[in-house]
Amino acid sequence: MSCPIKGVWMCNKKVNTMKCREARQLFYPWLDGEVAEEEARRLQEHLRECPACAGELADWQAITLALRGVSRAVAPPEGFSAQVMSRLKESAGPLPGAGRRKDATRRVWTPGSWWQGLSGTWRRGLAAAAAVVILLAGSASFAARYWWPPAGTKGPAMVVDNSGQGEQTPGSGSTIVKTDKPGGDVPANPNNEPRETQTPGERENAPGGPRDRVDKANNDDNRFHEPAAPGRAANGGEQKGRPEQSRQSDSKQGVAIAANTGQSVSSRAGSGGAVEPRVFLNQTRTIESTLLKVQVADLQAAKKTLLAAAGDSSCQSFGRQRVDGHTVEILRFVVPVERATHFTATATGLGRVLDRQQQSQDISQQFASTLDRYRALIARHNQTTDKAEAEALERQIKSLEQQLAAWDREAGRQVVVVWLQE
Amino acid sequence: MDAVKHLIQRSQEHDLVAFEQLVQLYQQRVYSLSYQLTGNHADAQDLAQEVFIRAYRSLSSFRFEADFGTWLHRITVNLWLNTKRRRGNVTLISLDEPIHTSDGEVTREVAAAAGDPEEELEEKEFRSLVGRALKELPGEQRAVLILREVEGYSYDEIARMLDLSLGTVKSRLNRARDALKKRVSTLAEEAGMALPGGKSKHGRAVVLKEGAGASRAR
């Protein structure tokens, strides 16, 4: 906090005015409006004499102004309070704890352990690409709906892309999701309202820690009443159980079901018609993922090779970006198990392998409980006569179905995330 | 204020209709802070919702000593810090944010109506640069800066909100400012942008307004 050397000499000649060091110590108080009149006068005198300090303070004023420019109030998305209320009513009712009973079925697949096992760079890069979300959410369009703002949004945007496609990244070609497999397409949301929060990034873990004084009394369980938000549940450890090699036998089935993913709940236009639950088999589901970080000489060529090797497997690109001074592109492939070895070998052959991580997630339990919940919600939806409730339920149902479909599609397959670095 | 007090009391008795009105009254403030902290709408929405849900559950502990909005902000900032801490300070950057390309920055911001377009652009660029620098600061520094500079809370209020001593708040704020300035300078240099202070050396007058940082409405 002391005066930078370069500024000091300029003003030492003046005996009766303030010195730079003293002046600069007054900068923050000045910005806070906490400088006494006499001091302020001397400071101003000094600034007239000392361009270095004047410049420094001018910088500061600009930064402060810019910060306040940020404060242009940001409006919450439409329907915000309604969502809060439906979450409240849905979760626990007026009495904290009332929701406990349900919580057993509300455990959601958590990426916790998976995520924590990653090295810092991976995390940074993945985070930068928002790939984490997509990795964990399981499908690009799923993530796109929650993470892409609608094209051409003015002002505060909702984070819902109602088209269900990721292609509308505003203003830049650098982050385009290409989903060769439109299996996860989401039909337009007729209500044009944001879904119940599905932001996977926000809480890998249970909210409520030592500093969270306001919430001391609350139990953890109630917080995770949000369905199918990947990365929501607290207990990463609980689900760590290493999966058996069951996926091999399951993979065929998984693929067969995946073909089913085109349909969805929402052919009704929020009209309150009965919802038919989609059929999912209750079976073991495991998602295998490999993260590969490869340094290559020619990014474009490497990408081409990869795409060729992937064939018609699903591929998403997260665009190029700079991470730690390198040009990086992250690609996510979902390949059939029988092709996985070959594909991974191709990827590792592209250049120097900097990092490699393997992960298995047995999501069977999460799948089953999500499925229970999905069915329960449909039952409730078909009983209710309240239109608003029906619509709210429909949104939840839809997002659950989305999640289920994504899991179903990827269970028994190999997810390979390749980080290409030039 | 009485009306708010009444709403709070009714909400404390689990009157959801009253609470909904409170949400509507305060959603703007909570959402704004959530957005400043998280830097994107997806997380902001999530955070803000969680704030109200927790607020509802903790309403019985609200004793009308603080402003209700400040109380909500207190929940907001602590919730955010906790989440961030637990996540190992990894910032998830959503695609909701301005996207940086080699051609400069593409923001979703809609240009303000009036003014010199060139100057405005410069100002906008600078603002987004500061915003970027802010996001790169550690969570705790970012929180105090936002509470102080964006939300305009006093040192005292910030100390109470974060359960810190006044001295800690001041020193953290100063550290945050130092860090921000440094980061802004670096980013500006990278972008080939001159800081306003740089210009003043070439004869441009620096106009100081008394207590420039002091007064602001919130």
XYZ file of C-alpha atoms in Angstrom:
640
model
C 0.000 0.000 0.000
C 2.973 2.257 0.064
C 3.771 4.754 -2.541
C 5.294 3.259 -5.647
C 8.860 4.354 -6.018
C 8.405 6.071 -9.325
C 6.061 8.596 -7.869
C 8.013 9.516 -4.810
C 10.773 11.683 -6.070
C 8.540 13.951 -8.065
C 7.019 15.590 -5.121
C 9.627 15.503 -2.448
C 10.893 18.880 -3.479
C 7.820 20.543 -2.159
C 8.240 20.943 1.505
C 4.956 22.292 2.629
C 2.665 20.032 0.713
C 1.762 16.490 1.339
C 4.109 13.730 0.284
C 3.104 10.986 -2.086
C 3.146 8.344 0.562
C 0.795 10.275 2.733
C -1.357 11.203 -0.205
C -1.769 7.665 -1.326
C -2.739 6.535 2.065
C -5.622 8.899 1.733
C -6.829 7.488 -1.549
C -9.095 4.828 -0.189
C -10.544 6.992 2.538
C -11.035 9.621 -0.116
C -12.896 7.214 -2.295
C -14.959 6.300 0.703
C -15.635 9.947 1.398
C -13.966 9.727 4.753
C -11.316 12.374 4.470
C -11.500 15.393 6.740
C -11.740 18.787 5.124
C -8.238 19.917 5.924
C -6.733 16.699 4.683
C -8.807 16.869 1.551
C -7.528 20.341 0.838
C -3.921 19.251 1.263
C -4.519 16.222 -0.846
C -5.892 18.320 -3.633
C -2.943 20.634 -3.393
C -0.638 17.720 -3.685
C -2.481 16.374 -6.679
C -2.045 19.627 -8.501
C 1.708 19.316 -8.027
C 2.080 15.627 -8.590
C 0.861 14.157 -11.845
C 1.799 10.663 -10.732
C -0.546 10.724 -7.782
C -3.191 12.533 -9.753
C -3.037 9.872 -12.391
C -3.183 7.152 -9.815
C -6.228 8.611 -8.178
C -7.854 9.203 -11.531
C -7.402 5.516 -12.238
C -9.038 4.790 -8.989
C -11.934 7.022 -9.637
C -12.475 5.404 -12.980
C -12.406 1.964 -11.426
C -14.813 3.000 -8.721
C -17.129 4.514 -11.265
C -16.944 1.417 -13.379
C -17.769 -0.701 -10.372
C -20.776 1.396 -9.715
C -21.698 1.181 -13.340
C -21.931 -2.512 -12.757
C -24.567 -1.888 -10.199
C -27.208 -0.977 -12.701
C -29.822 -3.043 -11.113
C -30.197 -6.439 -12.633
C -33.730 -7.651 -12.722
C -34.575 -11.206 -11.842
C -36.121 -13.221 -14.607
C -39.818 -13.201 -15.004
C -41.608 -15.631 -12.794
C -38.847 -15.553 -10.225
C -41.033 -15.173 -7.184
C -43.424 -17.805 -8.467
C -40.533 -20.204 -8.707
C -39.377 -19.454 -5.226
C -42.868 -20.056 -3.976
C -43.307 -23.273 -5.830
C -39.999 -24.481 -4.493
C -41.099 -23.602 -1.012
C -44.439 -25.272 -1.311
C -42.989 -28.184 -3.121
C -40.189 -28.851 -0.736
C -41.153 -28.631 2.822
C -44.332 -26.758 3.214
C -44.362 -24.215 5.928
C -42.636 -26.346 8.482
C -38.974 -27.012 8.124
C -38.466 -30.710 8.319
C -41.759 -31.624 6.811
C -39.967 -32.609 3.660
C -37.690 -35.076 5.319
C -39.609 -38.133 4.429
C -39.324 -37.462 0.753
C -35.671 -36.836 0.786
C -34.708 -40.408 0.615
C -35.904 -40.475 -2.932
C -34.340 -37.202 -3.778
C -30.737 -38.052 -3.865
C -29.433 -37.024 -7.141
C -26.391 -38.179 -8.905
C -23.621 -36.054 -7.638
C -20.501 -35.292 -9.510
C -18.831 -34.430 -6.240
C -16.219 -37.101 -6.031
C -15.588 -37.057 -9.695
C -15.105 -33.365 -9.751
C -12.879 -33.275 -6.740
C -10.557 -35.825 -8.214
C -9.599 -33.530 -11.021
C -6.397 -31.612 -11.028
C -6.434 -27.889 -10.807
C -5.800 -27.277 -14.450
C -8.534 -29.591 -15.483
C -10.919 -27.883 -13.250
C -9.919 -24.506 -14.481
C -10.125 -25.424 -18.084
C -13.284 -27.377 -17.780
C -14.798 -24.622 -15.815
C -13.778 -22.131 -18.386
C -15.466 -24.151 -21.018
C -18.515 -24.699 -18.928
C -17.848 -28.222 -19.959
C -18.222 -29.435 -16.457
C -21.836 -28.725 -16.615
C -22.249 -30.560 -19.793
C -20.047 -33.396 -18.749
C -22.100 -33.906 -15.722
C -25.444 -33.053 -17.098
C -24.900 -35.596 -19.758
C -26.219 -33.819 -22.757
C -25.432 -30.683 -24.547
C -28.918 -29.562 -25.111
C -29.749 -30.159 -21.520
C -26.984 -27.861 -20.510
C -27.705 -25.478 -23.288
C -31.133 -24.821 -22.007
C -29.774 -23.695 -18.728
C -26.560 -22.112 -19.672
C -27.128 -20.372 -22.889
C -29.014 -17.156 -22.868
C -31.623 -16.818 -25.533
C -30.342 -15.207 -28.657
C -30.803 -11.507 -28.836
C -31.822 -11.142 -25.266
C -31.941 -7.591 -24.173
C -31.027 -6.604 -20.722
C -30.991 -9.141 -17.994
C -31.421 -12.466 -19.569
C -32.946 -15.585 -18.356
C -30.670 -18.455 -18.828
C -33.078 -20.520 -20.695
C -32.744 -21.288 -24.267
C -36.176 -22.304 -25.165
C -35.207 -23.700 -28.442
C -33.360 -26.425 -26.695
C -30.456 -25.972 -29.022
C -27.110 -24.636 -28.214
C -26.395 -23.027 -31.513
C -27.577 -19.641 -30.553
C -24.616 -18.500 -28.625
C -24.914 -14.806 -28.957
C -22.309 -12.804 -30.617
C -19.573 -15.290 -31.041
C -18.641 -18.383 -32.845
C -16.252 -19.437 -30.197
C -18.606 -21.477 -28.112
C -20.785 -23.574 -30.212
C -22.157 -26.818 -29.139
C -22.552 -29.242 -31.895
C -24.700 -32.143 -31.137
C -24.550 -34.569 -33.908
C -27.064 -36.650 -32.131
C -30.192 -34.721 -31.594
C -31.400 -37.224 -29.085
C -31.479 -34.739 -26.297
C -33.493 -32.155 -28.082
C -35.864 -30.341 -25.952
C -39.100 -29.260 -27.430
C -39.766 -25.620 -26.961
C -41.109 -24.696 -23.640
C -44.519 -23.354 -24.375
C -44.681 -21.310 -21.252
C -41.598 -19.410 -22.053
C -40.639 -19.463 -18.465
C -37.421 -20.417 -16.902
C -37.221 -23.922 -15.657
C -36.751 -24.623 -12.089
C -33.181 -24.004 -11.364
C -30.981 -26.507 -12.947
C -27.673 -24.915 -12.553
C -25.364 -27.696 -11.931
C -22.429 -25.583 -11.072
C -23.670 -23.840 -8.046
C -23.759 -26.477 -5.411
C -21.744 -29.519 -5.658
C -22.060 -29.709 -2.019
C -24.407 -29.035 0.743
C -24.960 -25.427 1.421
C -24.735 -24.396 4.979
C -21.373 -24.273 6.565
C -19.845 -22.857 9.644
C -20.257 -19.290 8.575
C -23.771 -19.648 7.585
C -25.207 -18.324 10.752
C -28.637 -17.642 9.494
C -29.283 -21.165 8.700
C -28.001 -22.979 11.674
C -31.262 -24.570 12.510
C -32.005 -26.067 9.180
C -31.397 -29.606 8.303
C -29.413 -30.430 5.296
C -31.907 -32.696 3.754
C -34.427 -30.165 2.785
C -32.169 -28.414 0.472
C -32.037 -30.903 -2.226
C -35.536 -31.066 -3.216
C -34.617 -29.916 -6.651
C -34.940 -32.753 -8.989
C -32.286 -33.820 -11.313
C -29.951 -30.990 -10.915
C -26.633 -32.585 -11.444
C -24.214 -31.463 -8.897
C -26.779 -30.727 -6.332
C -26.621 -33.386 -3.741
C -24.345 -33.220 -0.842
C -23.100 -36.667 -0.465
C -20.558 -37.281 -3.111
C -18.930 -39.795 -0.891
C -21.991 -41.843 -0.447
C -22.236 -42.725 -4.040
C -18.678 -43.387 -4.647
C -19.163 -47.104 -4.844
C -17.097 -48.419 -7.673
C -19.320 -49.988 -10.211
C -18.923 -53.550 -11.189
C -18.417 -54.357 -14.761
C -22.098 -54.542 -15.244
C -22.067 -52.010 -17.970
C -20.782 -54.417 -20.492
C -23.933 -56.406 -20.429
C -26.078 -53.382 -20.088
C -24.731 -51.467 -22.919
C -26.871 -53.022 -25.543
C -29.983 -52.319 -23.656
C -28.881 -48.825 -22.967
C -28.438 -48.159 -26.620
C -31.767 -49.593 -27.476
C -33.468 -47.346 -25.068
C -31.541 -44.380 -26.199
C -33.254 -44.607 -29.509
C -36.336 -43.663 -27.681
C -35.152 -40.294 -26.625
C -36.782 -38.222 -29.236
C -40.123 -38.132 -27.568
C -40.914 -35.965 -24.723
C -43.550 -34.889 -22.362
C -44.224 -31.608 -23.808
C -46.252 -32.106 -26.897
C -49.073 -30.594 -24.943
C -48.889 -26.847 -24.845
C -49.118 -26.456 -21.132
C -52.761 -27.168 -21.357
C -52.981 -29.478 -18.442
C -53.615 -32.628 -20.399
C -52.556 -35.884 -18.840
C -48.899 -36.707 -19.070
C -47.822 -40.166 -20.077
C -44.679 -41.237 -18.332
C -41.960 -42.389 -20.590
C -40.772 -45.891 -20.129
C -37.354 -46.420 -18.708
C -36.012 -49.768 -17.676
C -34.868 -50.113 -14.161
C -31.428 -51.566 -14.547
C -27.850 -50.983 -13.647
C -26.468 -47.910 -15.243
C -22.887 -46.865 -15.204
C -21.312 -43.914 -16.858
C -17.688 -44.338 -17.711
C -15.680 -41.325 -18.521
C -12.147 -40.671 -19.556
C -10.486 -37.334 -19.476
C -7.535 -36.910 -21.722
C -5.294 -33.956 -21.976
C -3.093 -34.003 -25.007
C -0.573 -31.541 -26.270
C -0.603 -31.427 -30.033
C 1.322 -29.564 -32.670
C -1.604 -28.708 -34.852
C -4.886 -28.309 -33.133
C -6.976 -28.247 -36.250
C -5.435 -31.405 -37.641
C -5.750 -33.194 -34.322
C -9.376 -32.290 -34.134
C -9.985 -33.623 -37.587
C -8.376 -36.907 -36.740
C -10.494 -37.192 -33.655
C -13.701 -36.428 -35.453
C -12.849 -39.004 -38.062
C -12.142 -41.601 -35.404
C -15.339 -40.789 -33.623
C -17.373 -41.558 -36.692
C -20.990 -40.983 -35.994
C -20.545 -40.826 -32.239
C -21.908 -37.812 -30.538
C -19.457 -34.971 -30.248
C -19.642 -31.611 -28.640
C -17.100 -28.901 -29.004
C -16.727 -26.117 -26.540
C -14.812 -23.852 -28.804
C -11.318 -22.565 -28.513
C -10.101 -20.706 -25.571
C -6.972 -19.573 -23.873
C -6.022 -21.361 -20.714
C -2.750 -20.507 -19.024
C -1.381 -19.106 -22.224
C -2.226 -22.117 -24.361
C -4.803 -22.420 -27.040
C -7.115 -25.117 -25.882
C -10.063 -26.849 -27.333
C -12.183 -29.251 -25.402
C -14.207 -31.908 -27.124
C -16.586 -34.343 -25.575
C -17.373 -37.612 -27.244
C -19.800 -40.293 -26.342
C -18.633 -43.482 -27.950
C -19.955 -47.014 -27.820
C -17.971 -49.212 -25.516
C -16.678 -51.430 -28.263
C -15.130 -48.455 -29.982
C -13.854 -46.791 -26.849
C -10.460 -48.449 -26.707
C -9.667 -47.664 -30.272
C -10.888 -44.126 -29.939
C -8.939 -43.463 -26.784
C -5.840 -44.876 -28.410
C -6.279 -42.527 -31.338
C -6.648 -39.614 -28.992
C -3.548 -40.481 -26.994
C -1.632 -40.914 -30.220
C -2.234 -37.328 -31.235
C 0.611 -35.944 -29.216
C 2.055 -35.824 -25.759
C -0.419 -36.988 -23.149
C -0.325 -34.526 -20.308
C -2.970 -36.018 -18.155
C -5.330 -38.898 -18.141
C -8.104 -39.682 -15.755
C -10.670 -42.354 -15.641
C -13.912 -42.299 -13.832
C -16.860 -44.563 -13.344
C -20.118 -43.540 -11.882
C -22.757 -46.011 -10.986
C -25.850 -43.958 -11.346
C -28.323 -46.806 -10.961
C -29.558 -45.674 -7.619
C -29.858 -42.079 -8.648
C -31.581 -43.137 -11.753
C -34.087 -45.208 -9.843
C -34.880 -42.498 -7.364
C -35.148 -39.864 -10.028
C -37.448 -42.177 -11.894
C -39.621 -42.589 -8.810
C -39.846 -38.932 -8.439
C -40.597 -38.464 -12.099
C -43.496 -40.862 -11.861
C -44.785 -39.323 -8.677
C -44.777 -35.910 -10.243
C -46.651 -37.165 -13.254
C -49.251 -38.721 -11.012
C -49.611 -35.463 -9.197
C -49.766 -33.545 -12.418
C -52.537 -35.708 -13.746
C -54.565 -35.192 -10.625
C -54.248 -31.514 -10.144
C -56.877 -29.141 -11.381
C -54.847 -26.065 -10.744
C -53.453 -24.816 -13.982
C -50.504 -22.985 -12.521
C -49.510 -26.000 -10.508
C -49.857 -28.222 -13.523
C -47.559 -25.995 -15.476
C -45.012 -25.859 -12.738
C -45.124 -29.613 -12.420
C -44.802 -30.018 -16.119
C -41.621 -28.072 -16.134
C -40.187 -30.248 -13.441
C -41.325 -33.370 -15.146
C -39.745 -32.266 -18.318
C -36.418 -31.555 -16.776
C -36.454 -34.850 -14.948
C -37.245 -36.647 -18.126
C -34.447 -34.795 -19.775
C -32.023 -35.922 -17.170
C -33.256 -39.478 -17.268
C -32.966 -39.603 -21.015
C -29.457 -38.221 -20.893
C -28.382 -40.763 -18.321
C -30.020 -43.491 -20.238
C -28.296 -42.482 -23.406
C -24.888 -42.377 -21.871
C -25.008 -45.262 -19.513
C -23.065 -48.129 -20.908
C -21.159 -45.859 -23.175
C -17.848 -44.262 -22.809
C -17.671 -40.561 -22.390
C -14.338 -39.312 -23.593
C -13.409 -35.752 -22.996
C -10.388 -34.649 -24.919
C -8.558 -31.521 -24.063
C -6.402 -30.532 -26.988
C -3.719 -28.069 -26.245
C -1.486 -26.449 -28.786
C -41.635 0.040 6.577
C -44.554 -0.868 8.719
C -46.053 -2.690 5.820
C -42.863 -4.680 5.435
C -42.780 -5.404 9.119
C -46.301 -6.631 8.949
C -45.465 -8.880 6.031
C -42.507 -10.289 7.864
C -44.574 -11.015 10.933
C -47.178 -12.770 8.894
C -44.495 -14.729 7.102
C -43.049 -15.748 10.417
C -46.395 -17.323 11.071
C -45.994 -19.255 7.855
C -48.257 -17.088 5.771
C -46.972 -17.892 2.318
C -48.980 -15.194 0.636
C -47.282 -12.598 2.764
C -43.919 -14.145 2.069
C -44.525 -14.048 -1.639
C -45.056 -10.337 -1.374
C -41.789 -10.030 0.454
C -40.100 -11.950 -2.303
C -41.539 -9.583 -4.838
C -40.452 -6.581 -2.865
C -36.910 -7.747 -2.379
C -36.189 -9.970 -5.356
C -34.558 -7.156 -7.240
C -32.069 -6.428 -4.506
C -31.263 -10.029 -3.840
C -30.993 -10.894 -7.472
C -28.751 -7.940 -8.206
C -26.283 -8.891 -5.535
C -26.445 -12.529 -6.594
C -25.643 -11.514 -10.096
C -22.721 -9.334 -9.042
C -21.302 -12.171 -7.009
C -21.811 -15.066 -9.351
C -21.302 -13.125 -12.538
C -23.915 -14.993 -14.514
C -27.624 -15.370 -14.614
C -27.831 -19.099 -14.177
C -25.970 -19.104 -10.907
C -27.553 -15.852 -9.842
C -30.990 -17.313 -10.194
C -30.033 -20.377 -8.290
C -28.412 -18.408 -5.530
C -31.224 -15.899 -5.239
C -33.833 -18.616 -5.011
C -31.898 -20.394 -2.347
C -31.568 -17.154 -0.423
C -35.303 -16.702 -0.217
C -35.887 -20.285 0.712
C -33.402 -20.070 3.506
C -34.704 -16.720 4.547
C -38.133 -18.204 4.885
C -36.869 -21.023 7.009
C -34.825 -18.748 9.191
C -37.404 -16.013 9.481
C -37.960 -16.717 13.137
C -34.428 -15.549 13.781
C -35.103 -12.190 12.182
C -35.533 -9.742 15.032
C -36.211 -6.536 13.166
C -32.882 -5.143 14.261
C -31.500 -4.933 10.793
C -33.055 -3.817 7.586
C -34.721 -6.799 5.989
C -32.940 -6.212 2.697
C -29.600 -6.111 4.473
C -30.504 -9.314 6.240
C -31.249 -10.947 2.922
C -28.002 -9.656 1.516
C -26.230 -11.117 4.467
C -27.668 -14.507 3.645
C -26.786 -14.022 0.016
C -23.165 -13.206 0.514
C -22.573 -15.896 3.115
C -24.298 -18.518 1.079
C -22.239 -17.605 -1.900
C -18.988 -17.587 0.024
C -19.777 -20.953 1.530
C -20.577 -22.511 -1.763
C -17.464 -21.079 -3.235
C -15.307 -22.222 -0.387
C -16.646 -25.703 -0.570
C -15.996 -25.768 -4.228
C -12.382 -24.924 -3.676
C -12.762 -21.465 -5.085
C -13.252 -22.704 -8.575
C -15.196 -20.233 -10.539
C -17.522 -21.742 -12.989
C -17.720 -19.413 -15.860
C -20.955 -19.837 -17.612
C -21.513 -19.120 -21.219
C -23.895 -16.501 -20.102
C -20.966 -14.213 -19.692
C -19.367 -11.924 -22.143
C -17.358 -13.947 -24.530
C -13.825 -13.028 -25.245
C -12.570 -13.350 -28.721
C -9.525 -12.053 -30.444
C -11.595 -9.221 -31.852
C -12.296 -7.972 -28.418
C -15.175 -8.604 -26.217
C -18.664 -9.381 -27.183
C -21.035 -8.561 -24.456
C -24.705 -8.974 -24.261
C -25.051 -5.582 -22.855
C -27.359 -3.235 -24.617
C -25.837 0.127 -25.271
C -27.186 3.021 -23.331
C -29.124 5.468 -25.389
C -27.426 8.828 -25.264
C -23.912 10.190 -25.241
C -20.838 10.229 -27.363
C -20.720 6.770 -28.882
C -16.968 6.542 -28.906
C -16.574 7.630 -25.364
C -19.384 5.375 -24.407
C -17.767 2.431 -26.026
C -14.569 3.181 -24.215
C -16.421 3.439 -20.995
C -18.210 0.230 -21.650
C -15.029 -1.547 -22.506
C -13.425 -0.272 -19.402
C -16.371 -1.302 -17.321
C -16.323 -4.799 -18.658
C -12.613 -4.917 -18.073
C -13.112 -3.949 -14.460
C -15.867 -6.512 -14.214
C -13.538 -9.158 -15.517
C -10.810 -8.162 -13.100
C -13.311 -8.325 -10.283
C -14.264 -11.846 -11.198
C -10.691 -12.955 -11.003
C -10.290 -11.893 -7.416
C -10.631 -14.422 -4.638
C -14.202 -14.751 -3.433
C -13.747 -12.993 -0.150
C -12.087 -9.978 -1.668
C -14.702 -9.853 -4.343
C -17.459 -10.000 -1.797
C -16.205 -7.037 0.228
C -15.576 -4.989 -2.874
C -19.044 -5.643 -4.187
C -20.673 -4.939 -0.871
C -18.730 -1.734 -0.533
C -18.437 -0.360 -4.047
C -21.430 -1.791 -5.796
C -23.948 -2.093 -3.033
C -22.633 0.824 -1.062
C -22.663 -0.714 2.390
C -20.684 0.959 5.136
C -17.698 -0.731 6.743
C -19.819 -1.316 9.793
C -22.572 -3.002 7.884
C -20.114 -5.173 5.999
C -18.448 -6.185 9.244
C -21.779 -7.287 10.654
C -22.793 -9.066 7.514
C -19.624 -11.081 7.323
C -19.054 -11.451 11.045
C -15.730 -9.746 10.814
C -14.121 -7.017 12.830
C -14.076 -3.536 11.418
C -10.311 -3.718 11.100
C -10.496 -6.924 9.132
C -13.042 -5.463 6.791
C -10.884 -2.423 6.175
C -7.741 -4.358 5.553
C -9.511 -6.887 3.385
C -11.075 -4.119 1.403
C -7.734 -2.432 0.943
C -6.131 -5.657 -0.147
C -8.997 -6.231 -2.518
C -8.594 -2.787 -3.972
C -4.888 -3.215 -4.428
C -5.465 -6.524 -6.114
C -8.189 -5.141 -8.309
C -6.101 -2.203 -9.404
C -3.236 -4.468 -10.261
C -5.465 -6.783 -12.222
C -7.155 -3.930 -14.033
C -3.787 -2.483 -15.016
C -2.622 -5.808 -16.373
C -5.790 -6.396 -18.302
C -5.772 -2.874 -19.667
C -2.223 -3.294 -20.802
C -3.051 -6.564 -22.503
C -5.966 -4.943 -24.227
C -3.879 -1.970 -25.261
C -6.163 0.288 -23.346
C -4.946 3.297 -21.430
C -6.130 3.863 -17.938
C -7.650 7.258 -17.333
C -4.758 8.180 -15.071
C -2.395 7.635 -17.945
C -4.240 10.202 -19.979
C -4.132 12.789 -17.291
C -0.383 12.876 -17.517
C -0.742 14.354 -20.917
C -2.447 17.425 -19.769
C -5.943 16.210 -19.234
C -7.330 17.743 -16.132
C -8.303 15.506 -13.322
C -11.460 16.686 -11.767
C -11.910 15.493 -8.296
C -15.241 15.502 -6.748
C -15.405 15.727 -3.050
C -16.195 12.396 -1.521
C -16.546 10.811 -4.884
C -16.877 7.403 -3.375
C -19.161 8.262 -0.561
C -22.663 8.800 -1.582
C -24.759 6.455 -3.542
C -28.207 5.254 -3.297
C -29.027 1.687 -2.890
